[in-house]
PDB file of C-alpha atoms in Angstrom:
ATOM      1  CA  MET A   1      -9.022   9.699   4.593  1.00 40.00           C
ATOM      2  CA  ALA A   2      -7.535  11.459   7.586  1.00 41.00           C
ATOM      3  CA  PRO A   3      -9.598  10.014  10.009  1.00 42.00           C
ATOM      4  CA  ASP A   4      -8.417   6.272   9.377  1.00 44.00           C
ATOM      5  CA  ARG A   5      -4.769   7.370   8.970  1.00 43.00           C
ATOM      6  CA  ARG A   6      -4.847   8.130  12.978  1.00 43.00           C
ATOM      7  CA  ARG A   7      -2.873   5.635  15.094  1.00 44.00           C
ATOM      8  CA  THR A   8      -1.029   5.450  18.410  1.00 44.00           C
ATOM      9  CA  ARG A   9       2.371   4.467  17.098  1.00 56.00           C
ATOM     10  CA  THR A  10       5.011   6.844  15.513  1.00 69.00           C
ATOM     11  CA  PRO A  11       6.781   6.586  12.336  1.00 76.00           C
ATOM     12  CA  SER A  12       9.686   6.042  14.504  1.00 78.00           C
ATOM     13  CA  HIS A  13       8.119   2.876  15.870  1.00 81.00           C
ATOM     14  CA  ASP A  14       7.064   1.644  12.326  1.00 80.00           C
ATOM     15  CA  VAL A  15      10.805   2.205  11.344  1.00 80.00           C
ATOM     16  CA  THR A  16      12.242   0.014  14.160  1.00 77.00           C
ATOM     17  CA  LEU A  17      10.174  -2.666  12.892  1.00 80.00           C
ATOM     18  CA  ILE A  18      12.185  -3.086   9.919  1.00 81.00           C
ATOM     19  CA  GLY A  19      15.530  -2.218  11.311  1.00 81.00           C
ATOM     20  CA  ARG A  20      17.527   0.689  12.514  1.00 84.00           C
ATOM     21  CA  LEU A  21      15.966   3.839  13.088  1.00 85.00           C
ATOM     22  CA  THR A  22      17.294   6.428  10.510  1.00 88.00           C
ATOM     23  CA  GLN A  23      16.118  10.088   9.486  1.00 90.00           C
ATOM     24  CA  GLN A  24      15.828   8.527   5.825  1.00 92.00           C
ATOM     25  CA  ARG A  25      13.327   5.731   6.595  1.00 92.00           C
ATOM     26  CA  THR A  26      11.575   8.085   9.171  1.00 92.00           C
ATOM     27  CA  ILE A  27      11.022  10.437   6.295  1.00 93.00           C
ATOM     28  CA  VAL A  28       9.724   7.729   3.932  1.00 94.00           C
ATOM     29  CA  VAL A  29       7.172   6.321   6.301  1.00 92.00           C
ATOM     30  CA  GLU A  30       5.841   9.829   6.984  1.00 93.00           C
ATOM     31  CA  ALA A  31       5.691  10.426   3.207  1.00 95.00           C
ATOM     32  CA  LEU A  32       3.661   7.159   2.873  1.00 95.00           C
ATOM     33  CA  ILE A  33       1.549   8.071   5.802  1.00 92.00           C
ATOM     34  CA  ARG A  34       0.817  11.350   4.193  1.00 92.00           C
ATOM     35  CA  ALA A  35       0.246   9.721   0.528  1.00 91.00           C
ATOM     36  CA  ASP A  36      -3.309  10.022  -0.741  1.00 79.00           C
ATOM     37  CA  GLY A  37      -4.067   6.161  -1.704  1.00 83.00           C
ATOM     38  CA  PHE A  38      -1.314   3.736  -3.391  1.00 91.00           C
ATOM     39  CA  VAL A  39       1.794   5.174  -4.331  1.00 94.00           C
ATOM     40  CA  GLY A  40       4.891   3.703  -6.142  1.00 95.00           C
ATOM     41  CA  ALA A  41       8.477   3.850  -4.566  1.00 96.00           C
ATOM     42  CA  GLN A  42       9.550   6.005  -7.711  1.00 95.00           C
ATOM     43  CA  ALA A  43       6.573   8.495  -7.441  1.00 95.00           C
ATOM     44  CA  LEU A  44       7.356   8.621  -3.626  1.00 97.00           C
ATOM     45  CA  HIS A  45      10.955   9.405  -4.242  1.00 97.00           C
ATOM     46  CA  LYS A  46      10.003  12.111  -6.706  1.00 96.00           C
ATOM     47  CA  GLN A  47       7.855  13.630  -4.195  1.00 95.00           C
ATOM     48  CA  LEU A  48      10.627  13.473  -1.608  1.00 96.00           C
ATOM     49  CA  ALA A  49      13.380  14.816  -3.988  1.00 96.00           C
ATOM     50  CA  ALA A  50      10.979  17.782  -5.082  1.00 96.00           C
ATOM     51  CA  ALA A  51      10.686  18.588  -1.435  1.00 94.00           C
ATOM     52  CA  GLY A  52      14.538  18.828  -1.126  1.00 95.00           C
ATOM     53  CA  SER A  53      14.837  15.281   0.918  1.00 93.00           C
ATOM     54  CA  PRO A  54      18.120  13.847   0.771  1.00 88.00           C
ATOM     55  CA  VAL A  55      16.625  10.129   0.452  1.00 94.00           C
ATOM     56  CA  GLY A  56      17.785   7.805  -1.965  1.00 95.00           C
ATOM     57  CA  LEU A  57      15.759   5.566  -4.413  1.00 96.00           C
ATOM     58  CA  SER A  58      16.989   2.382  -2.989  1.00 95.00           C
ATOM     59  CA  THR A  59      16.134   3.521   0.395  1.00 95.00           C
ATOM     60  CA  VAL A  60      12.674   4.317  -0.493  1.00 97.00           C
ATOM     61  CA  TYR A  61      12.403   0.674  -2.201  1.00 96.00           C
ATOM     62  CA  ARG A  62      13.794  -1.004   0.947  1.00 94.00           C
ATOM     63  CA  THR A  63      11.695   0.800   3.451  1.00 95.00           C
ATOM     64  CA  LEU A  64       8.429   0.327   1.539  1.00 96.00           C
ATOM     65  CA  ALA A  65       9.474  -3.242   1.175  1.00 94.00           C
ATOM     66  CA  GLY A  66      10.260  -3.600   4.833  1.00 93.00           C
ATOM     67  CA  LEU A  67       6.942  -2.035   5.835  1.00 92.00           C
ATOM     68  CA  ALA A  68       5.075  -4.418   3.660  1.00 91.00           C
ATOM     69  CA  GLY A  69       6.934  -7.312   4.979  1.00 89.00           C
ATOM     70  CA  VAL A  70       6.157  -6.457   8.775  1.00 88.00           C
ATOM     71  CA  GLY A  71       2.296  -5.740   8.031  1.00 85.00           C
ATOM     72  CA  ARG A  72       2.717  -1.910   8.066  1.00 89.00           C
ATOM     73  CA  ALA A  73       1.871  -1.228   4.492  1.00 91.00           C
ATOM     74  CA  ASP A  74      -0.504  -3.236   1.982  1.00 88.00           C
ATOM     75  CA  MET A  75       1.106  -3.759  -1.440  1.00 88.00           C
ATOM     76  CA  VAL A  76      -0.758  -4.421  -4.854  1.00 86.00           C
ATOM     77  CA  ARG A  77       0.575  -4.087  -8.286  1.00 85.00           C
ATOM     78  CA  ASP A  78      -0.917  -1.889 -11.112  1.00 82.00           C
ATOM     79  CA  THR A  79      -1.566  -2.821 -14.523  1.00 79.00           C
ATOM     80  CA  SER A  80       2.241  -2.699 -15.695  1.00 85.00           C
ATOM     81  CA  GLY A  81       3.000  -4.844 -12.726  1.00 84.00           C
ATOM     82  CA  GLU A  82       4.673  -1.778 -10.711  1.00 89.00           C
ATOM     83  CA  ARG A  83       4.182  -2.376  -6.611  1.00 92.00           C
ATOM     84  CA  LEU A  84       2.443   0.193  -5.248  1.00 92.00           C
ATOM     85  CA  PHE A  85       2.113   0.927  -1.401  1.00 94.00           C
ATOM     86  CA  ARG A  86      -0.385   2.167   1.123  1.00 91.00           C
ATOM     87  CA  TYR A  87       0.247   2.505   4.841  1.00 91.00           C
ATOM     88  CA  ARG A  88      -1.564   0.443   6.892  1.00 87.00           C
ATOM     89  CA  PRO A  89      -2.175   2.207  10.341  1.00 80.00           C
ATOM     90  CA  GLY A  90      -3.401  -0.808  12.239  1.00 76.00           C
ATOM     91  CA  PRO A  91      -2.873  -4.736  12.311  1.00 71.00           C
ATOM     92  CA  GLU A  92      -5.935  -5.382  10.005  1.00 76.00           C
ATOM     93  CA  HIS A  93      -5.361  -6.910   6.905  1.00 76.00           C
ATOM     94  CA  ARG A  94      -7.135  -5.217   4.084  1.00 80.00           C
ATOM     95  CA  HIS A  95      -7.949  -5.734   0.459  1.00 85.00           C
ATOM     96  CA  TYR A  96      -8.716  -3.177  -2.093  1.00 85.00           C
ATOM     97  CA  LEU A  97     -10.519  -2.591  -5.341  1.00 89.00           C
ATOM     98  CA  ILE A  98      -8.460  -0.349  -7.522  1.00 87.00           C
ATOM     99  CA  CYS A  99      -9.450   1.821 -10.630  1.00 89.00           C
ATOM    100  CA  THR A 100      -7.299   0.988 -13.578  1.00 87.00           C
ATOM    101  CA  GLU A 101      -7.817   4.324 -14.958  1.00 88.00           C
ATOM    102  CA  CYS A 102      -7.184   6.903 -12.238  1.00 87.00           C
ATOM    103  CA  GLY A 103      -5.838   4.604  -9.295  1.00 83.00           C
ATOM    104  CA  LEU A 104      -8.738   5.483  -7.080  1.00 86.00           C
ATOM    105  CA  SER A 105      -8.979   2.650  -4.066  1.00 84.00           C
ATOM    106  CA  ARG A 106     -11.633   1.277  -2.092  1.00 87.00           C
ATOM    107  CA  PRO A 107     -11.323  -1.211   0.562  1.00 85.00           C
ATOM    108  CA  VAL A 108     -13.510  -4.301   0.024  1.00 87.00           C
ATOM    109  CA  ASP A 109     -15.119  -6.860   2.658  1.00 87.00           C
ATOM    110  CA  SER A 110     -12.621  -9.606   2.449  1.00 84.00           C
ATOM    111  CA  GLY A 111     -14.246 -11.712   5.154  1.00 87.00           C
ATOM    112  CA  PRO A 112     -14.895 -14.755   2.690  1.00 89.00           C
ATOM    113  CA  VAL A 113     -11.407 -14.529   1.264  1.00 88.00           C
ATOM    114  CA  GLU A 114      -9.718 -14.644   4.908  1.00 87.00           C
ATOM    115  CA  GLU A 115     -11.924 -17.421   6.096  1.00 91.00           C
ATOM    116  CA  TRP A 116     -11.027 -19.339   2.678  1.00 92.00           C
ATOM    117  CA  ALA A 117      -7.173 -18.723   3.380  1.00 90.00           C
ATOM    118  CA  ASP A 118      -7.570 -19.904   7.053  1.00 91.00           C
ATOM    119  CA  THR A 119      -9.149 -23.269   5.976  1.00 94.00           C
ATOM    120  CA  ILE A 120      -6.753 -23.909   3.339  1.00 94.00           C
ATOM    121  CA  ALA A 121      -3.927 -23.267   6.052  1.00 94.00           C
ATOM    122  CA  GLN A 122      -5.626 -25.453   8.704  1.00 93.00           C
ATOM    123  CA  THR A 123      -6.585 -28.350   6.164  1.00 95.00           C
ATOM    124  CA  SER A 124      -3.111 -28.408   4.463  1.00 95.00           C
ATOM    125  CA  GLY A 125      -0.991 -28.279   7.450  1.00 92.00           C
ATOM    126  CA  PHE A 126       1.156 -25.383   6.197  1.00 93.00           C
ATOM    127  CA  ALA A 127       2.411 -22.721   8.515  1.00 89.00           C
ATOM    128  CA  ASN A 128       2.466 -18.696   8.104  1.00 86.00           C
ATOM    129  CA  VAL A 129       0.311 -18.967   5.186  1.00 86.00           C
ATOM    130  CA  ARG A 130      -0.027 -15.472   3.388  1.00 81.00           C
ATOM    131  CA  HIS A 131      -2.170 -14.680   0.205  1.00 82.00           C
ATOM    132  CA  THR A 132      -2.424 -11.964  -2.218  1.00 79.00           C
ATOM    133  CA  VAL A 133      -5.759 -10.919  -3.540  1.00 82.00           C
ATOM    134  CA  GLU A 134      -5.850  -7.976  -6.231  1.00 81.00           C
ATOM    135  CA  LEU A 135      -9.045  -6.705  -7.584  1.00 87.00           C
ATOM    136  CA  SER A 136      -9.039  -4.020 -10.263  1.00 88.00           C
ATOM    137  CA  GLY A 137     -11.669  -2.470 -12.488  1.00 91.00           C
ATOM    138  CA  VAL A 138     -12.719   1.010 -13.789  1.00 93.00           C
ATOM    139  CA  CYS A 139     -14.332   3.255 -11.251  1.00 92.00           C
ATOM    140  CA  PRO A 140     -17.601   4.848 -11.663  1.00 93.00           C
ATOM    141  CA  ASP A 141     -16.491   8.279 -12.632  1.00 92.00           C
ATOM    142  CA  CYS A 142     -14.033   6.816 -15.098  1.00 92.00           C
ATOM    143  CA  GLY A 143     -16.604   4.408 -16.508  1.00 89.00           C
ATOM    144  CA  ARG A 144     -18.480   7.691 -17.475  1.00 89.00           C
ATOM    145  CA  ARG A 145     -15.587   9.271 -19.332  1.00 83.00           C
ATOM    146  CA  PRO A 146     -15.034   8.805 -22.901  1.00 77.00           C
ATOM    147  CA  ALA A 147     -12.340   6.331 -23.825  1.00 62.00           C
ATOM    148  CA  ALA A 148      -9.037   8.293 -24.878  1.00 51.00           C
ATOM    149  CA  ASP A 149      -9.295   6.740 -28.239  1.00 46.00           C
ATOM    150  CA  GLU A 150     -12.943   8.315 -28.854  1.00 52.00           C
ATOM    151  CA  ARG A 151     -11.490  12.080 -27.850  1.00 45.00           C
ATOM    152  CA  ARG A 152      -8.963  12.045 -30.496  1.00 45.00           C
TER     153      ARG A 152
END
């Protein structure tokens, strides 16, 4: 994971993309960068609180939503509908296949989806077309485990 996290921009730069540079927003961005895979706002806030950070939950939510809005974080929803975020070190838009059991995420080739979205935008006359594609399933490791009901 670490190699694809390298970037030339600093967390401070990412913060300025979403508003005023504050210590709390910088702490949230740094925590998101360190997170392994996708993480929810409440889980990230809990990690920060456990580390003694003074960042409030609303600041975490606003910062994550802002980062997603400017393309510095990818956002997916888990099976319960919670928004999960993953830091995006570069401008490339990515899609992921996410395990519904353990949360493992793998980037997938989304070229055909991107081409389709571009074609729809061009033929419809719409501007600033965005799309969301969420793929989920059970990873190979979780697929080999006995179901929770069978263990009881």
